[in-house]
PDB file of C-alpha atoms in Angstrom:
ATOM      1  CA  MET A   1      64.279-125.218   5.874  1.00 78.00           C
ATOM      2  CA  ALA A   2      60.802-123.721   5.466  1.00 84.00           C
ATOM      3  CA  VAL A   3      60.597-119.941   5.135  1.00 89.00           C
ATOM      4  CA  LEU A   4      57.631-117.624   4.613  1.00 90.00           C
ATOM      5  CA  GLY A   5      58.740-114.514   2.754  1.00 87.00           C
ATOM      6  CA  SER A   6      55.580-112.534   2.073  1.00 88.00           C
ATOM      7  CA  VAL A   7      52.068-111.942   3.253  1.00 91.00           C
ATOM      8  CA  PHE A   8      49.170-110.455   1.312  1.00 90.00           C
ATOM      9  CA  VAL A   9      45.785-109.258   2.566  1.00 92.00           C
ATOM     10  CA  LEU A  10      42.945-109.038   0.031  1.00 88.00           C
ATOM     11  CA  ASP A  11      40.540-106.121   0.122  1.00 87.00           C
ATOM     12  CA  ASP A  12      37.912-108.389   1.723  1.00 87.00           C
ATOM     13  CA  GLY A  13      40.315-109.216   4.610  1.00 88.00           C
ATOM     14  CA  GLU A  14      41.360-112.687   3.453  1.00 88.00           C
ATOM     15  CA  VAL A  15      45.022-113.317   4.366  1.00 92.00           C
ATOM     16  CA  PHE A  16      47.619-115.339   2.434  1.00 90.00           C
ATOM     17  CA  ALA A  17      51.268-116.193   3.220  1.00 92.00           C
ATOM     18  CA  TYR A  18      53.886-117.407   0.728  1.00 90.00           C
ATOM     19  CA  GLY A  19      57.304-118.974   0.933  1.00 88.00           C
ATOM     20  CA  ALA A  20      59.300-122.114   0.183  1.00 85.00           C
ATOM     21  CA  ASN A  21      60.430-125.326   1.811  1.00 86.00           C
ATOM     22  CA  ASP A  22      64.016-125.693   0.632  1.00 81.00           C
ATOM     23  CA  TYR A  23      66.751-128.181   1.320  1.00 73.00           C
ATOM     24  CA  ASN A  24      70.521-128.124   1.634  1.00 64.00           C
ATOM     25  CA  HIS A  25      71.183-129.186  -1.932  1.00 60.00           C
ATOM     26  CA  GLY A  26      74.519-130.749  -2.718  1.00 62.00           C
ATOM     27  CA  GLU A  27      74.915-132.972   0.336  1.00 61.00           C
ATOM     28  CA  SER A  28      74.115-136.124  -1.622  1.00 61.00           C
ATOM     29  CA  LEU A  29      77.066-137.428  -3.618  1.00 60.00           C
ATOM     30  CA  THR A  30      74.840-138.625  -6.446  1.00 61.00           C
ATOM     31  CA  GLY A  31      72.071-136.035  -6.175  1.00 56.00           C
ATOM     32  CA  ASP A  32      69.488-138.793  -6.661  1.00 63.00           C
ATOM     33  CA  HIS A  33      67.835-138.501  -3.260  1.00 68.00           C
ATOM     34  CA  GLU A  34      67.540-134.753  -2.878  1.00 68.00           C
ATOM     35  CA  PRO A  35      63.972-133.506  -2.539  1.00 72.00           C
ATOM     36  CA  ARG A  36      62.853-130.640  -4.733  1.00 76.00           C
ATOM     37  CA  THR A  37      62.188-127.181  -3.367  1.00 78.00           C
ATOM     38  CA  GLU A  38      58.471-126.848  -2.614  1.00 82.00           C
ATOM     39  CA  ASP A  39      56.512-123.614  -2.815  1.00 84.00           C
ATOM     40  CA  ILE A  40      54.356-122.804   0.213  1.00 88.00           C
ATOM     41  CA  SER A  41      50.999-121.088  -0.211  1.00 89.00           C
ATOM     42  CA  LEU A  42      48.847-120.688   2.911  1.00 92.00           C
ATOM     43  CA  ARG A  43      45.469-119.070   3.564  1.00 90.00           C
ATOM     44  CA  ARG A  44      44.107-118.000   6.930  1.00 91.00           C
ATOM     45  CA  ASP A  45      40.923-119.971   7.603  1.00 82.00           C
ATOM     46  CA  GLY A  46      39.389-118.379  10.705  1.00 82.00           C
ATOM     47  CA  SER A  47      41.680-119.575  13.487  1.00 86.00           C
ATOM     48  CA  LYS A  48      44.254-121.627  11.551  1.00 92.00           C
ATOM     49  CA  TRP A  49      46.447-121.610   8.436  1.00 93.00           C
ATOM     50  CA  VAL A  50      45.574-124.075   5.660  1.00 93.00           C
ATOM     51  CA  GLU A  51      47.387-124.974   2.452  1.00 92.00           C
ATOM     52  CA  GLN A  52      46.094-123.006  -0.501  1.00 87.00           C
ATOM     53  CA  LYS A  53      45.765-124.596  -3.924  1.00 83.00           C
ATOM     54  CA  PRO A  54      47.759-122.397  -6.324  1.00 77.00           C
ATOM     55  CA  PRO A  55      46.224-121.073  -9.546  1.00 80.00           C
ATOM     56  CA  SER A  56      46.951-123.019 -12.707  1.00 77.00           C
ATOM     57  CA  GLY A  57      49.497-122.309 -15.429  1.00 83.00           C
ATOM     58  CA  GLU A  58      52.119-119.592 -15.222  1.00 87.00           C
ATOM     59  CA  CYS A  59      50.390-117.982 -12.229  1.00 88.00           C
ATOM     60  CA  ALA A  60      50.923-121.083 -10.060  1.00 85.00           C
ATOM     61  CA  VAL A  61      54.075-119.966  -8.240  1.00 81.00           C
ATOM     62  CA  ARG A  62      53.441-116.223  -8.370  1.00 88.00           C
ATOM     63  CA  VAL A  63      52.822-114.107  -5.276  1.00 89.00           C
ATOM     64  CA  PRO A  64      50.225-111.281  -5.157  1.00 91.00           C
ATOM     65  CA  MET A  65      51.649-107.759  -5.193  1.00 91.00           C
ATOM     66  CA  GLY A  66      48.441-105.748  -5.586  1.00 90.00           C
ATOM     67  CA  GLN A  67      44.697-106.084  -6.073  1.00 91.00           C
ATOM     68  CA  ASP A  68      42.376-104.045  -8.252  1.00 89.00           C
ATOM     69  CA  GLU A  69      38.675-104.395  -9.026  1.00 88.00           C
ATOM     70  CA  GLU A  70      39.193-107.240 -11.530  1.00 88.00           C
ATOM     71  CA  GLY A  71      41.984-109.388 -10.114  1.00 90.00           C
ATOM     72  CA  LEU A  72      45.501-109.594  -8.699  1.00 91.00           C
ATOM     73  CA  PHE A  73      48.845-108.226  -9.862  1.00 92.00           C
ATOM     74  CA  LEU A  74      51.345-111.055  -9.296  1.00 91.00           C
ATOM     75  CA  SER A  75      55.118-111.335  -9.082  1.00 89.00           C
ATOM     76  CA  GLY A  76      56.791-112.416 -12.300  1.00 87.00           C
ATOM     77  CA  ASN A  77      54.757-109.834 -14.228  1.00 87.00           C
ATOM     78  CA  ARG A  78      51.506-111.722 -14.350  1.00 90.00           C
ATOM     79  CA  TYR A  79      47.932-110.702 -13.659  1.00 90.00           C
ATOM     80  CA  LEU A  80      45.339-113.185 -12.368  1.00 91.00           C
ATOM     81  CA  THR A  81      41.817-112.186 -13.353  1.00 91.00           C
ATOM     82  CA  ASP A  82      38.814-112.858 -11.127  1.00 88.00           C
ATOM     83  CA  ASP A  83      37.790-115.574 -13.605  1.00 89.00           C
ATOM     84  CA  ASP A  84      41.204-117.312 -13.110  1.00 86.00           C
ATOM     85  CA  ARG A  85      42.883-116.306 -16.368  1.00 90.00           C
ATOM     86  CA  CYS A  86      46.631-115.760 -16.077  1.00 91.00           C
ATOM     87  CA  VAL A  87      47.823-112.919 -18.303  1.00 89.00           C
ATOM     88  CA  LYS A  88      51.308-111.541 -18.813  1.00 88.00           C
ATOM     89  CA  ILE A  89      51.876-107.853 -18.039  1.00 85.00           C
ATOM     90  CA  LYS A  90      53.113-106.366 -21.310  1.00 82.00           C
ATOM     91  CA  HIS A  91      55.539-103.476 -21.673  1.00 82.00           C
ATOM     92  CA  PRO A  92      56.902-101.340 -24.493  1.00 82.00           C
ATOM     93  CA  ARG A  93      60.375-102.138 -25.795  1.00 85.00           C
ATOM     94  CA  LEU A  94      63.259-100.054 -24.487  1.00 84.00           C
ATOM     95  CA  PRO A  95      64.683 -97.442 -26.847  1.00 85.00           C
ATOM     96  CA  ARG A  96      67.965 -98.290 -28.586  1.00 82.00           C
ATOM     97  CA  SER A  97      69.575 -95.307 -26.804  1.00 83.00           C
ATOM     98  CA  THR A  98      69.723 -97.490 -23.648  1.00 77.00           C
ATOM     99  CA  GLY A  99      72.265 -99.768 -25.355  1.00 73.00           C
ATOM    100  CA  VAL A 100      69.749-102.521 -26.037  1.00 78.00           C
ATOM    101  CA  ARG A 101      70.114-104.241 -29.397  1.00 78.00           C
ATOM    102  CA  LYS A 102      67.092-104.352 -31.685  1.00 80.00           C
ATOM    103  CA  ALA A 103      66.879-108.176 -31.612  1.00 81.00           C
ATOM    104  CA  ALA A 104      67.419-108.471 -27.837  1.00 84.00           C
ATOM    105  CA  ARG A 105      64.826-110.240 -25.725  1.00 85.00           C
ATOM    106  CA  GLN A 106      63.553-107.850 -23.043  1.00 88.00           C
ATOM    107  CA  LEU A 107      62.158-109.062 -19.724  1.00 87.00           C
ATOM    108  CA  LEU A 108      60.300-106.807 -17.288  1.00 88.00           C
ATOM    109  CA  TRP A 109      60.949-107.477 -13.571  1.00 89.00           C
ATOM    110  CA  LEU A 110      58.830-105.407 -11.186  1.00 90.00           C
ATOM    111  CA  GLU A 111      59.819-105.227  -7.519  1.00 91.00           C
ATOM    112  CA  GLU A 112      56.893-103.106  -6.324  1.00 91.00           C
ATOM    113  CA  ILE A 113      53.415-102.374  -7.626  1.00 92.00           C
ATOM    114  CA  ARG A 114      51.330 -99.619  -6.015  1.00 92.00           C
ATOM    115  CA  ARG A 115      48.116 -97.728  -6.704  1.00 91.00           C
ATOM    116  CA  SER A 116      48.327 -93.936  -6.783  1.00 91.00           C
ATOM    117  CA  PRO A 117      45.865 -92.570  -4.209  1.00 90.00           C
ATOM    118  CA  ASP A 118      45.417 -89.408  -6.300  1.00 88.00           C
ATOM    119  CA  THR A 119      44.581 -90.987  -9.654  1.00 88.00           C
ATOM    120  CA  GLY A 120      43.783 -94.639  -8.926  1.00 86.00           C
ATOM    121  CA  GLU A 121      46.345 -95.649 -11.574  1.00 90.00           C
ATOM    122  CA  TRP A 122      48.782 -98.482 -10.903  1.00 91.00           C
ATOM    123  CA  PHE A 123      52.566 -98.024 -11.127  1.00 93.00           C
ATOM    124  CA  GLY A 124      55.354-100.575 -11.028  1.00 92.00           C
ATOM    125  CA  ALA A 125      59.053-100.070 -10.274  1.00 94.00           C
ATOM    126  CA  GLY A 126      61.811-102.455 -11.249  1.00 93.00           C
ATOM    127  CA  HIS A 127      64.014-103.083 -14.259  1.00 92.00           C
ATOM    128  CA  VAL A 128      64.073-104.489 -17.757  1.00 89.00           C
ATOM    129  CA  ALA A 129      66.751-107.113 -18.363  1.00 88.00           C
ATOM    130  CA  THR A 130      67.832-107.946 -21.876  1.00 86.00           C
ATOM    131  CA  ARG A 131      68.972-111.316 -23.154  1.00 75.00           C
ATOM    132  CA  HIS A 132      71.280-111.279 -26.136  1.00 69.00           C
ATOM    133  CA  SER A 133      74.817-112.232 -26.976  1.00 70.00           C
ATOM    134  CA  GLY A 134      77.416-110.107 -25.308  1.00 69.00           C
ATOM    135  CA  ASP A 135      76.850-108.039 -22.195  1.00 73.00           C
ATOM    136  CA  GLN A 136      73.516-108.186 -20.451  1.00 79.00           C
ATOM    137  CA  VAL A 137      71.846-104.814 -19.936  1.00 80.00           C
ATOM    138  CA  PHE A 138      69.674-103.863 -16.945  1.00 86.00           C
ATOM    139  CA  VAL A 139      67.654-100.660 -17.242  1.00 86.00           C
ATOM    140  CA  PRO A 140      65.714 -99.280 -14.246  1.00 91.00           C
ATOM    141  CA  VAL A 141      62.080 -98.501 -15.088  1.00 90.00           C
ATOM    142  CA  VAL A 142      58.885 -97.117 -13.632  1.00 92.00           C
ATOM    143  CA  VAL A 143      55.843 -98.234 -15.608  1.00 90.00           C
ATOM    144  CA  ARG A 144      52.181 -97.273 -15.565  1.00 90.00           C
ATOM    145  CA  LEU A 145      50.099-100.426 -15.654  1.00 84.00           C
ATOM    146  CA  LYS A 146      46.904-100.454 -17.626  1.00 71.00           C
ATOM    147  CA  ARG A 147      44.634-103.220 -18.755  1.00 56.00           C
ATOM    148  CA  GLY A 148      44.842-104.291 -22.395  1.00 48.00           C
ATOM    149  CA  SER A 149      48.301-102.910 -23.137  1.00 42.00           C
TER     150      SER A 149
END
């Protein structure tokens, strides 16, 4: 089943659509003949949609969430620069008062990224998930995104 789940329009009017071609996994008794899920990345080329070659590296399966003057904010907390570098969006560690252990791995998951019309700054909303032994902790966050931090 092929599904498109998001659309993104660049500032210059170029249009992209993203989704996946998935299959009913588990029907094969051996699992040997099941096709893999395929990511779909399309670009509007005048009057038709064409397959879009994804960026390389960790940005390959990420979907744009916002565009600034120097590149794209992508899902999975990545930023794709205009010169095709894929950089991770960094974040400060959560305070221990949230119940997060000092040695816990902390992962930022942003659901929305928007530019403030008043200030031009970018803000993201989502949560930080921790990975450590014991209970997993999810802490809701709003972050201000800035380059180089």
